[in-house]
Amino acid sequence: MPQPRDSIACLERIADIGANREESILLDKNERVAPFPADFFQEFLNSLNSTTLTQYPDQSELYRRLADLYNLDTDQLLLVPGSDAGLKYIFETFSKESDEIVHLHPTYEMVRVYIAMFGCLPKAVGFSSDLNISIDTLVNALSYETKLAIIANPNQPTGTLLTLVEIEMLAKRADETDTLLVIDEAYIKFDLETSAIAQNRRSENLCVLRTF
Ligand SMILES: Cc1ncc(COP(=O)(O)O)c(C=O)c1O
């Protein structure tokens, strides 16, 4: 029987929670916890027809609206099926075996999974016992060997938030070391002021992930 690559074979497959779900709220899955407003949901249902479900959608209007919303050019945006897929595309596009990847620890678990899956080398930056992170340690963790630095901001499960000044320090270091700095903003709604999106115009080595 054909065997998968070692880096895939060593991964553990986690059972799908969908089928026998007992908890109603899974905060660690970043699910929306409030129902959609009834009129909005009805409008969404009314907009569906057979074609909506059978044809590839025209995404151009969505790209235009998101570009307006975030004050970006449409070619600075890429729609992907969730941040998780976005992270995987980043590994597929930029990393090769034995590349060094800087990340927080603990953080979103899929970072560790992709590092293993793509045969990269983790360089974890940990937290103090009161769940703070030293920005100097984090900045200095980026070396000329670092291909990607993946930072969830806010981070989960710690809830730690880097300030815009700290993100700027990281972006500057990423420019020096030619590292792709990935800021995962899955939880940015808790503090929109610290979004790194505005910095996208200043640094070519910055990629921001958002999920809706
Ligand atoms: C920090 C973080 N990034 C990304 C994701 C995945 O987001 P998506 O559901 O859009 O793939 C999660 C989901 O738990 C997350 O906690």
JSON list of C-alpha atoms and ligand atoms in Angstrom, two decimals:
[
{"chain": "A", "resi": 1, "resn": "MET", "atom": "CA", "xyz": [0.00, 0.00, 0.00]},
{"chain": "A", "resi": 2, "resn": "PRO", "atom": "CA", "xyz": [1.40, 3.45, -0.86]},
{"chain": "A", "resi": 3, "resn": "GLN", "atom": "CA", "xyz": [2.62, 5.18, 2.29]},
{"chain": "A", "resi": 4, "resn": "PRO", "atom": "CA", "xyz": [2.36, 8.92, 2.92]},
{"chain": "A", "resi": 5, "resn": "ARG", "atom": "CA", "xyz": [5.50, 10.99, 3.49]},
{"chain": "A", "resi": 6, "resn": "ASP", "atom": "CA", "xyz": [6.94, 10.61, 7.03]},
{"chain": "A", "resi": 7, "resn": "SER", "atom": "CA", "xyz": [5.98, 14.21, 7.86]},
{"chain": "A", "resi": 8, "resn": "ILE", "atom": "CA", "xyz": [2.33, 13.37, 7.13]},
{"chain": "A", "resi": 9, "resn": "ALA", "atom": "CA", "xyz": [2.34, 9.85, 8.64]},
{"chain": "A", "resi": 10, "resn": "CYS", "atom": "CA", "xyz": [3.46, 11.24, 12.02]},
{"chain": "A", "resi": 11, "resn": "LEU", "atom": "CA", "xyz": [0.39, 13.49, 12.30]},
{"chain": "A", "resi": 12, "resn": "GLU", "atom": "CA", "xyz": [-2.47, 12.48, 14.54]},
{"chain": "A", "resi": 13, "resn": "ARG", "atom": "CA", "xyz": [-5.96, 12.62, 13.02]},
{"chain": "A", "resi": 14, "resn": "ILE", "atom": "CA", "xyz": [-8.44, 14.22, 15.41]},
{"chain": "A", "resi": 15, "resn": "ALA", "atom": "CA", "xyz": [-12.03, 12.94, 15.41]},
{"chain": "A", "resi": 16, "resn": "ASP", "atom": "CA", "xyz": [-14.58, 15.20, 13.69]},
{"chain": "A", "resi": 17, "resn": "ILE", "atom": "CA", "xyz": [-16.60, 16.92, 16.40]},
{"chain": "A", "resi": 18, "resn": "GLY", "atom": "CA", "xyz": [-19.56, 17.63, 14.12]},
{"chain": "A", "resi": 19, "resn": "ALA", "atom": "CA", "xyz": [-21.41, 14.31, 14.37]},
{"chain": "A", "resi": 20, "resn": "ASN", "atom": "CA", "xyz": [-21.75, 13.86, 18.10]},
{"chain": "A", "resi": 21, "resn": "ARG", "atom": "CA", "xyz": [-21.47, 17.33, 19.43]},
{"chain": "A", "resi": 22, "resn": "GLU", "atom": "CA", "xyz": [-22.55, 17.77, 23.03]},
{"chain": "A", "resi": 23, "resn": "GLU", "atom": "CA", "xyz": [-21.27, 21.25, 23.89]},
{"chain": "A", "resi": 24, "resn": "SER", "atom": "CA", "xyz": [-23.32, 24.07, 22.44]},
{"chain": "A", "resi": 25, "resn": "ILE", "atom": "CA", "xyz": [-20.50, 26.65, 22.51]},
{"chain": "A", "resi": 26, "resn": "LEU", "atom": "CA", "xyz": [-16.96, 25.77, 21.48]},
{"chain": "A", "resi": 27, "resn": "LEU", "atom": "CA", "xyz": [-15.01, 28.95, 22.17]},
{"chain": "A", "resi": 28, "resn": "ASP", "atom": "CA", "xyz": [-11.70, 27.39, 21.07]},
{"chain": "A", "resi": 29, "resn": "LYS", "atom": "CA", "xyz": [-13.14, 26.80, 17.58]},
{"chain": "A", "resi": 30, "resn": "ASN", "atom": "CA", "xyz": [-13.76, 30.52, 16.98]},
{"chain": "A", "resi": 31, "resn": "GLU", "atom": "CA", "xyz": [-17.39, 29.82, 16.09]},
{"chain": "A", "resi": 32, "resn": "ARG", "atom": "CA", "xyz": [-19.91, 32.63, 15.96]},
{"chain": "A", "resi": 33, "resn": "VAL", "atom": "CA", "xyz": [-21.83, 32.33, 19.25]},
{"chain": "A", "resi": 34, "resn": "ALA", "atom": "CA", "xyz": [-24.77, 34.68, 18.57]},
{"chain": "A", "resi": 35, "resn": "PRO", "atom": "CA", "xyz": [-27.40, 33.77, 15.97]},
{"chain": "A", "resi": 36, "resn": "PHE", "atom": "CA", "xyz": [-27.62, 35.97, 12.86]},
{"chain": "A", "resi": 37, "resn": "PRO", "atom": "CA", "xyz": [-30.39, 38.58, 13.03]},
{"chain": "A", "resi": 38, "resn": "ALA", "atom": "CA", "xyz": [-33.55, 36.95, 11.61]},
{"chain": "A", "resi": 39, "resn": "ASP", "atom": "CA", "xyz": [-34.09, 39.51, 8.80]},
{"chain": "A", "resi": 40, "resn": "PHE", "atom": "CA", "xyz": [-30.44, 39.26, 7.70]},
{"chain": "A", "resi": 41, "resn": "PHE", "atom": "CA", "xyz": [-30.65, 35.46, 7.64]},
{"chain": "A", "resi": 42, "resn": "GLN", "atom": "CA", "xyz": [-33.91, 35.52, 5.70]},
{"chain": "A", "resi": 43, "resn": "GLU", "atom": "CA", "xyz": [-32.38, 37.91, 3.17]},
{"chain": "A", "resi": 44, "resn": "PHE", "atom": "CA", "xyz": [-29.45, 35.48, 2.80]},
{"chain": "A", "resi": 45, "resn": "LEU", "atom": "CA", "xyz": [-31.85, 32.54, 2.24]},
{"chain": "A", "resi": 46, "resn": "ASN", "atom": "CA", "xyz": [-33.83, 34.55, -0.32]},
{"chain": "A", "resi": 47, "resn": "SER", "atom": "CA", "xyz": [-30.64, 35.28, -2.23]},
{"chain": "A", "resi": 48, "resn": "LEU", "atom": "CA", "xyz": [-29.95, 31.55, -2.77]},
{"chain": "A", "resi": 49, "resn": "ASN", "atom": "CA", "xyz": [-31.04, 29.72, -5.91]},
{"chain": "A", "resi": 50, "resn": "SER", "atom": "CA", "xyz": [-29.89, 26.65, -7.78]},
{"chain": "A", "resi": 51, "resn": "THR", "atom": "CA", "xyz": [-27.27, 28.59, -9.75]},
{"chain": "A", "resi": 52, "resn": "THR", "atom": "CA", "xyz": [-25.75, 29.96, -6.55]},
{"chain": "A", "resi": 53, "resn": "LEU", "atom": "CA", "xyz": [-24.98, 26.41, -5.51]},
{"chain": "A", "resi": 54, "resn": "THR", "atom": "CA", "xyz": [-23.87, 25.03, -8.89]},
{"chain": "A", "resi": 55, "resn": "GLN", "atom": "CA", "xyz": [-21.74, 27.73, -10.54]},
{"chain": "A", "resi": 56, "resn": "TYR", "atom": "CA", "xyz": [-18.35, 29.10, -9.54]},
{"chain": "A", "resi": 57, "resn": "PRO", "atom": "CA", "xyz": [-19.17, 32.45, -7.97]},
{"chain": "A", "resi": 58, "resn": "ASP", "atom": "CA", "xyz": [-18.07, 35.81, -9.34]},
{"chain": "A", "resi": 59, "resn": "GLN", "atom": "CA", "xyz": [-15.89, 37.12, -6.52]},
{"chain": "A", "resi": 60, "resn": "SER", "atom": "CA", "xyz": [-15.02, 40.48, -8.05]},
{"chain": "A", "resi": 61, "resn": "GLU", "atom": "CA", "xyz": [-17.67, 42.47, -6.18]},
{"chain": "A", "resi": 62, "resn": "LEU", "atom": "CA", "xyz": [-16.59, 40.92, -2.85]},
{"chain": "A", "resi": 63, "resn": "TYR", "atom": "CA", "xyz": [-12.93, 41.77, -3.60]},
{"chain": "A", "resi": 64, "resn": "ARG", "atom": "CA", "xyz": [-13.93, 45.37, -4.41]},
{"chain": "A", "resi": 65, "resn": "ARG", "atom": "CA", "xyz": [-15.94, 45.75, -1.21]},
{"chain": "A", "resi": 66, "resn": "LEU", "atom": "CA", "xyz": [-13.22, 44.25, 0.99]},
{"chain": "A", "resi": 67, "resn": "ALA", "atom": "CA", "xyz": [-10.59, 46.45, -0.66]},
{"chain": "A", "resi": 68, "resn": "ASP", "atom": "CA", "xyz": [-12.77, 49.52, 0.12]},
{"chain": "A", "resi": 69, "resn": "LEU", "atom": "CA", "xyz": [-13.37, 48.35, 3.68]},
{"chain": "A", "resi": 70, "resn": "TYR", "atom": "CA", "xyz": [-9.68, 47.81, 4.43]},
{"chain": "A", "resi": 71, "resn": "ASN", "atom": "CA", "xyz": [-8.31, 50.57, 2.22]},
{"chain": "A", "resi": 72, "resn": "LEU", "atom": "CA", "xyz": [-6.22, 48.11, 0.19]},
{"chain": "A", "resi": 73, "resn": "ASP", "atom": "CA", "xyz": [-5.81, 47.36, -3.50]},
{"chain": "A", "resi": 74, "resn": "THR", "atom": "CA", "xyz": [-7.73, 44.29, -4.66]},
{"chain": "A", "resi": 75, "resn": "ASP", "atom": "CA", "xyz": [-4.47, 42.60, -5.64]},
{"chain": "A", "resi": 76, "resn": "GLN", "atom": "CA", "xyz": [-3.32, 42.80, -2.01]},
{"chain": "A", "resi": 77, "resn": "LEU", "atom": "CA", "xyz": [-6.20, 40.51, -1.05]},
{"chain": "A", "resi": 78, "resn": "LEU", "atom": "CA", "xyz": [-6.65, 36.78, -1.50]},
{"chain": "A", "resi": 79, "resn": "LEU", "atom": "CA", "xyz": [-9.90, 35.04, -0.57]},
{"chain": "A", "resi": 80, "resn": "VAL", "atom": "CA", "xyz": [-9.28, 31.55, 0.84]},
{"chain": "A", "resi": 81, "resn": "PRO", "atom": "CA", "xyz": [-11.57, 29.00, 2.52]},
{"chain": "A", "resi": 82, "resn": "GLY", "atom": "CA", "xyz": [-10.79, 30.06, 6.09]},
{"chain": "A", "resi": 83, "resn": "SER", "atom": "CA", "xyz": [-7.64, 31.19, 7.94]},
{"chain": "A", "resi": 84, "resn": "ASP", "atom": "CA", "xyz": [-6.64, 27.60, 8.44]},
{"chain": "A", "resi": 85, "resn": "ALA", "atom": "CA", "xyz": [-6.42, 27.11, 4.66]},
{"chain": "A", "resi": 86, "resn": "GLY", "atom": "CA", "xyz": [-4.68, 30.49, 4.40]},
{"chain": "A", "resi": 87, "resn": "LEU", "atom": "CA", "xyz": [-1.97, 29.28, 6.80]},
{"chain": "A", "resi": 88, "resn": "LYS", "atom": "CA", "xyz": [-1.56, 26.08, 4.80]},
{"chain": "A", "resi": 89, "resn": "TYR", "atom": "CA", "xyz": [-1.25, 28.00, 1.51]},
{"chain": "A", "resi": 90, "resn": "ILE", "atom": "CA", "xyz": [1.45, 30.16, 3.11]},
{"chain": "A", "resi": 91, "resn": "PHE", "atom": "CA", "xyz": [3.44, 27.06, 4.08]},
{"chain": "A", "resi": 92, "resn": "GLU", "atom": "CA", "xyz": [2.92, 25.56, 0.60]},
{"chain": "A", "resi": 93, "resn": "THR", "atom": "CA", "xyz": [3.98, 28.75, -1.12]},
{"chain": "A", "resi": 94, "resn": "PHE", "atom": "CA", "xyz": [6.90, 29.94, 0.99]},
{"chain": "A", "resi": 95, "resn": "SER", "atom": "CA", "xyz": [8.37, 27.12, 3.08]},
{"chain": "A", "resi": 96, "resn": "LYS", "atom": "CA", "xyz": [10.60, 24.24, 2.25]},
{"chain": "A", "resi": 97, "resn": "GLU", "atom": "CA", "xyz": [11.92, 21.40, 4.38]},
{"chain": "A", "resi": 98, "resn": "SER", "atom": "CA", "xyz": [14.11, 22.46, 7.32]},
{"chain": "A", "resi": 99, "resn": "ASP", "atom": "CA", "xyz": [13.07, 26.12, 7.12]},
{"chain": "A", "resi": 100, "resn": "GLU", "atom": "CA", "xyz": [12.91, 27.82, 10.51]},
{"chain": "A", "resi": 101, "resn": "ILE", "atom": "CA", "xyz": [9.46, 28.97, 11.59]},
{"chain": "A", "resi": 102, "resn": "VAL", "atom": "CA", "xyz": [9.10, 31.33, 14.57]},
{"chain": "A", "resi": 103, "resn": "HIS", "atom": "CA", "xyz": [5.85, 31.02, 16.50]},
{"chain": "A", "resi": 104, "resn": "LEU", "atom": "CA", "xyz": [4.36, 31.70, 19.90]},
{"chain": "A", "resi": 105, "resn": "HIS", "atom": "CA", "xyz": [3.90, 28.82, 22.32]},
{"chain": "A", "resi": 106, "resn": "PRO", "atom": "CA", "xyz": [1.18, 28.00, 23.11]},
{"chain": "A", "resi": 107, "resn": "THR", "atom": "CA", "xyz": [-0.75, 29.21, 20.09]},
{"chain": "A", "resi": 108, "resn": "TYR", "atom": "CA", "xyz": [-3.30, 28.02, 17.53]},
{"chain": "A", "resi": 109, "resn": "GLU", "atom": "CA", "xyz": [-2.54, 24.29, 17.28]},
{"chain": "A", "resi": 110, "resn": "MET", "atom": "CA", "xyz": [-2.56, 24.13, 13.45]},
{"chain": "A", "resi": 111, "resn": "VAL", "atom": "CA", "xyz": [0.70, 26.12, 13.36]},
{"chain": "A", "resi": 112, "resn": "ARG", "atom": "CA", "xyz": [2.46, 23.18, 15.01]},
{"chain": "A", "resi": 113, "resn": "VAL", "atom": "CA", "xyz": [0.68, 20.74, 12.69]},
{"chain": "A", "resi": 114, "resn": "TYR", "atom": "CA", "xyz": [1.78, 22.60, 9.53]},
{"chain": "A", "resi": 115, "resn": "ILE", "atom": "CA", "xyz": [5.35, 22.94, 10.78]},
{"chain": "A", "resi": 116, "resn": "ALA", "atom": "CA", "xyz": [5.45, 19.13, 11.17]},
{"chain": "A", "resi": 117, "resn": "MET", "atom": "CA", "xyz": [3.55, 18.49, 7.93]},
{"chain": "A", "resi": 118, "resn": "PHE", "atom": "CA", "xyz": [5.97, 20.58, 5.85]},
{"chain": "A", "resi": 119, "resn": "GLY", "atom": "CA", "xyz": [9.08, 19.28, 7.62]},
{"chain": "A", "resi": 120, "resn": "CYS", "atom": "CA", "xyz": [10.01, 22.73, 8.94]},
{"chain": "A", "resi": 121, "resn": "LEU", "atom": "CA", "xyz": [11.87, 23.53, 12.17]},
{"chain": "A", "resi": 122, "resn": "PRO", "atom": "CA", "xyz": [9.90, 25.19, 14.98]},
{"chain": "A", "resi": 123, "resn": "LYS", "atom": "CA", "xyz": [11.40, 28.06, 16.96]},
{"chain": "A", "resi": 124, "resn": "ALA", "atom": "CA", "xyz": [8.94, 28.66, 19.79]},
{"chain": "A", "resi": 125, "resn": "VAL", "atom": "CA", "xyz": [8.80, 31.82, 21.87]},
{"chain": "A", "resi": 126, "resn": "GLY", "atom": "CA", "xyz": [7.11, 31.18, 25.22]},
{"chain": "A", "resi": 127, "resn": "PHE", "atom": "CA", "xyz": [5.26, 33.28, 27.76]},
{"chain": "A", "resi": 128, "resn": "SER", "atom": "CA", "xyz": [6.14, 34.26, 31.31]},
{"chain": "A", "resi": 129, "resn": "SER", "atom": "CA", "xyz": [4.10, 32.71, 34.13]},
{"chain": "A", "resi": 130, "resn": "ASP", "atom": "CA", "xyz": [1.78, 35.76, 34.11]},
{"chain": "A", "resi": 131, "resn": "LEU", "atom": "CA", "xyz": [1.17, 35.16, 30.38]},
{"chain": "A", "resi": 132, "resn": "ASN", "atom": "CA", "xyz": [3.21, 38.11, 29.14]},
{"chain": "A", "resi": 133, "resn": "ILE", "atom": "CA", "xyz": [5.56, 37.97, 26.22]},
{"chain": "A", "resi": 134, "resn": "SER", "atom": "CA", "xyz": [8.87, 39.81, 25.91]},
{"chain": "A", "resi": 135, "resn": "ILE", "atom": "CA", "xyz": [8.74, 41.73, 22.64]},
{"chain": "A", "resi": 136, "resn": "ASP", "atom": "CA", "xyz": [12.55, 41.94, 22.57]},
{"chain": "A", "resi": 137, "resn": "THR", "atom": "CA", "xyz": [12.81, 38.14, 22.83]},
{"chain": "A", "resi": 138, "resn": "LEU", "atom": "CA", "xyz": [10.24, 37.78, 20.08]},
{"chain": "A", "resi": 139, "resn": "VAL", "atom": "CA", "xyz": [11.93, 40.30, 17.77]},
{"chain": "A", "resi": 140, "resn": "ASN", "atom": "CA", "xyz": [15.35, 38.75, 18.38]},
{"chain": "A", "resi": 141, "resn": "ALA", "atom": "CA", "xyz": [13.95, 35.28, 17.63]},
{"chain": "A", "resi": 142, "resn": "LEU", "atom": "CA", "xyz": [13.73, 36.33, 13.96]},
{"chain": "A", "resi": 143, "resn": "SER", "atom": "CA", "xyz": [17.07, 35.49, 12.34]},
{"chain": "A", "resi": 144, "resn": "TYR", "atom": "CA", "xyz": [18.34, 35.40, 8.76]},
{"chain": "A", "resi": 145, "resn": "GLU", "atom": "CA", "xyz": [17.35, 31.71, 8.88]},
{"chain": "A", "resi": 146, "resn": "THR", "atom": "CA", "xyz": [13.69, 32.45, 9.68]},
{"chain": "A", "resi": 147, "resn": "LYS", "atom": "CA", "xyz": [11.35, 31.91, 6.74]},
{"chain": "A", "resi": 148, "resn": "LEU", "atom": "CA", "xyz": [8.04, 32.57, 8.50]},
{"chain": "A", "resi": 149, "resn": "ALA", "atom": "CA", "xyz": [7.07, 34.21, 11.79]},
{"chain": "A", "resi": 150, "resn": "ILE", "atom": "CA", "xyz": [3.48, 33.30, 12.65]},
{"chain": "A", "resi": 151, "resn": "ILE", "atom": "CA", "xyz": [1.82, 35.34, 15.36]},
{"chain": "A", "resi": 152, "resn": "ALA", "atom": "CA", "xyz": [-1.84, 35.12, 16.32]},
{"chain": "A", "resi": 153, "resn": "ASN", "atom": "CA", "xyz": [-2.89, 38.57, 17.55]},
{"chain": "A", "resi": 154, "resn": "PRO", "atom": "CA", "xyz": [-4.72, 38.30, 19.88]},
{"chain": "A", "resi": 155, "resn": "ASN", "atom": "CA", "xyz": [-3.13, 34.95, 20.57]},
{"chain": "A", "resi": 156, "resn": "GLN", "atom": "CA", "xyz": [-5.13, 31.94, 21.60]},
{"chain": "A", "resi": 157, "resn": "PRO", "atom": "CA", "xyz": [-5.30, 30.34, 24.14]},
{"chain": "A", "resi": 158, "resn": "THR", "atom": "CA", "xyz": [-3.42, 33.04, 26.10]},
{"chain": "A", "resi": 159, "resn": "GLY", "atom": "CA", "xyz": [-5.46, 36.09, 25.00]},
{"chain": "A", "resi": 160, "resn": "THR", "atom": "CA", "xyz": [-2.18, 38.03, 24.71]},
{"chain": "A", "resi": 161, "resn": "LEU", "atom": "CA", "xyz": [-2.28, 41.13, 22.51]},
{"chain": "A", "resi": 162, "resn": "LEU", "atom": "CA", "xyz": [0.72, 42.76, 20.85]},
{"chain": "A", "resi": 163, "resn": "THR", "atom": "CA", "xyz": [0.43, 46.54, 20.41]},
{"chain": "A", "resi": 164, "resn": "LEU", "atom": "CA", "xyz": [0.75, 48.25, 17.03]},
{"chain": "A", "resi": 165, "resn": "VAL", "atom": "CA", "xyz": [4.18, 49.54, 18.05]},
{"chain": "A", "resi": 166, "resn": "GLU", "atom": "CA", "xyz": [5.27, 45.98, 18.85]},
{"chain": "A", "resi": 167, "resn": "ILE", "atom": "CA", "xyz": [3.92, 44.72, 15.53]},
{"chain": "A", "resi": 168, "resn": "GLU", "atom": "CA", "xyz": [5.84, 47.51, 13.79]},
{"chain": "A", "resi": 169, "resn": "MET", "atom": "CA", "xyz": [9.03, 46.38, 15.58]},
{"chain": "A", "resi": 170, "resn": "LEU", "atom": "CA", "xyz": [8.40, 42.82, 14.37]},
{"chain": "A", "resi": 171, "resn": "ALA", "atom": "CA", "xyz": [7.66, 44.00, 10.82]},
{"chain": "A", "resi": 172, "resn": "LYS", "atom": "CA", "xyz": [10.90, 46.01, 10.77]},
{"chain": "A", "resi": 173, "resn": "ARG", "atom": "CA", "xyz": [12.89, 42.97, 11.91]},
{"chain": "A", "resi": 174, "resn": "ALA", "atom": "CA", "xyz": [11.07, 40.81, 9.33]},
{"chain": "A", "resi": 175, "resn": "ASP", "atom": "CA", "xyz": [12.15, 43.27, 6.61]},
{"chain": "A", "resi": 176, "resn": "GLU", "atom": "CA", "xyz": [15.78, 43.02, 7.84]},
{"chain": "A", "resi": 177, "resn": "THR", "atom": "CA", "xyz": [15.80, 39.22, 7.95]},
{"chain": "A", "resi": 178, "resn": "ASP", "atom": "CA", "xyz": [13.62, 38.72, 4.85]},
{"chain": "A", "resi": 179, "resn": "THR", "atom": "CA", "xyz": [11.09, 36.79, 6.88]},
{"chain": "A", "resi": 180, "resn": "LEU", "atom": "CA", "xyz": [7.40, 36.66, 6.03]},
{"chain": "A", "resi": 181, "resn": "LEU", "atom": "CA", "xyz": [5.58, 37.96, 9.10]},
{"chain": "A", "resi": 182, "resn": "VAL", "atom": "CA", "xyz": [2.11, 36.40, 9.32]},
{"chain": "A", "resi": 183, "resn": "ILE", "atom": "CA", "xyz": [-0.31, 38.09, 11.71]},
{"chain": "A", "resi": 184, "resn": "ASP", "atom": "CA", "xyz": [-3.33, 35.87, 12.28]},
{"chain": "A", "resi": 185, "resn": "GLU", "atom": "CA", "xyz": [-6.21, 38.16, 13.27]},
{"chain": "A", "resi": 186, "resn": "ALA", "atom": "CA", "xyz": [-8.88, 35.50, 13.85]},
{"chain": "A", "resi": 187, "resn": "TYR", "atom": "CA", "xyz": [-9.73, 37.19, 17.18]},
{"chain": "A", "resi": 188, "resn": "ILE", "atom": "CA", "xyz": [-9.08, 40.83, 16.21]},
{"chain": "A", "resi": 189, "resn": "LYS", "atom": "CA", "xyz": [-12.73, 41.78, 16.85]},
{"chain": "A", "resi": 190, "resn": "PHE", "atom": "CA", "xyz": [-11.74, 41.89, 20.53]},
{"chain": "A", "resi": 191, "resn": "ASP", "atom": "CA", "xyz": [-9.52, 44.91, 19.73]},
{"chain": "A", "resi": 192, "resn": "LEU", "atom": "CA", "xyz": [-9.82, 46.20, 16.16]},
{"chain": "A", "resi": 193, "resn": "GLU", "atom": "CA", "xyz": [-7.51, 49.13, 16.96]},
{"chain": "A", "resi": 194, "resn": "THR", "atom": "CA", "xyz": [-4.50, 46.80, 16.94]},
{"chain": "A", "resi": 195, "resn": "SER", "atom": "CA", "xyz": [-5.11, 45.40, 13.48]},
{"chain": "A", "resi": 196, "resn": "ALA", "atom": "CA", "xyz": [-1.96, 45.19, 11.37]},
{"chain": "A", "resi": 197, "resn": "ILE", "atom": "CA", "xyz": [-3.87, 45.66, 8.12]},
{"chain": "A", "resi": 198, "resn": "ALA", "atom": "CA", "xyz": [-2.93, 49.35, 7.85]},
{"chain": "A", "resi": 199, "resn": "GLN", "atom": "CA", "xyz": [0.73, 48.28, 7.97]},
{"chain": "A", "resi": 200, "resn": "ASN", "atom": "CA", "xyz": [0.28, 46.19, 4.84]},
{"chain": "A", "resi": 201, "resn": "ARG", "atom": "CA", "xyz": [0.93, 49.30, 2.79]},
{"chain": "A", "resi": 202, "resn": "ARG", "atom": "CA", "xyz": [4.32, 49.82, 4.45]},
{"chain": "A", "resi": 203, "resn": "SER", "atom": "CA", "xyz": [5.80, 46.34, 4.59]},
{"chain": "A", "resi": 204, "resn": "GLU", "atom": "CA", "xyz": [6.02, 43.85, 1.74]},
{"chain": "A", "resi": 205, "resn": "ASN", "atom": "CA", "xyz": [6.94, 41.12, 4.21]},
{"chain": "A", "resi": 206, "resn": "LEU", "atom": "CA", "xyz": [3.66, 41.25, 6.09]},
{"chain": "A", "resi": 207, "resn": "CYS", "atom": "CA", "xyz": [0.65, 39.01, 5.54]},
{"chain": "A", "resi": 208, "resn": "VAL", "atom": "CA", "xyz": [-2.50, 39.46, 7.63]},
{"chain": "A", "resi": 209, "resn": "LEU", "atom": "CA", "xyz": [-5.07, 36.67, 7.97]},
{"chain": "A", "resi": 210, "resn": "ARG", "atom": "CA", "xyz": [-8.69, 37.50, 8.72]},
{"chain": "A", "resi": 211, "resn": "THR", "atom": "CA", "xyz": [-11.60, 35.10, 9.09]},
{"chain": "A", "resi": 212, "resn": "PHE", "atom": "CA", "xyz": [-15.32, 35.89, 8.80]},
{"chain": "B", "resi": 1, "resn": "LIG", "atom": "C1", "xyz": [-5.90, 31.81, 16.02]},
{"chain": "B", "resi": 1, "resn": "LIG", "atom": "C2", "xyz": [-6.75, 31.08, 15.01]},
{"chain": "B", "resi": 1, "resn": "LIG", "atom": "N1", "xyz": [-6.48, 31.25, 13.70]},
{"chain": "B", "resi": 1, "resn": "LIG", "atom": "C3", "xyz": [-7.22, 30.62, 12.76]},
{"chain": "B", "resi": 1, "resn": "LIG", "atom": "C4", "xyz": [-8.26, 29.80, 13.10]},
{"chain": "B", "resi": 1, "resn": "LIG", "atom": "C5", "xyz": [-9.02, 29.08, 11.99]},
{"chain": "B", "resi": 1, "resn": "LIG", "atom": "O1", "xyz": [-9.90, 29.93, 11.39]},
{"chain": "B", "resi": 1, "resn": "LIG", "atom": "P1", "xyz": [-10.85, 29.39, 10.22]},
{"chain": "B", "resi": 1, "resn": "LIG", "atom": "O2", "xyz": [-12.04, 28.78, 10.87]},
{"chain": "B", "resi": 1, "resn": "LIG", "atom": "O3", "xyz": [-11.18, 30.62, 9.42]},
{"chain": "B", "resi": 1, "resn": "LIG", "atom": "O4", "xyz": [-10.08, 28.40, 9.41]},
{"chain": "B", "resi": 1, "resn": "LIG", "atom": "C6", "xyz": [-8.60, 29.60, 14.43]},
{"chain": "B", "resi": 1, "resn": "LIG", "atom": "C7", "xyz": [-9.70, 28.71, 14.80]},
{"chain": "B", "resi": 1, "resn": "LIG", "atom": "O5", "xyz": [-9.83, 28.25, 15.89]},
{"chain": "B", "resi": 1, "resn": "LIG", "atom": "C8", "xyz": [-7.81, 30.24, 15.42]},
{"chain": "B", "resi": 1, "resn": "LIG", "atom": "O6", "xyz": [-8.07, 30.07, 16.73]}
]
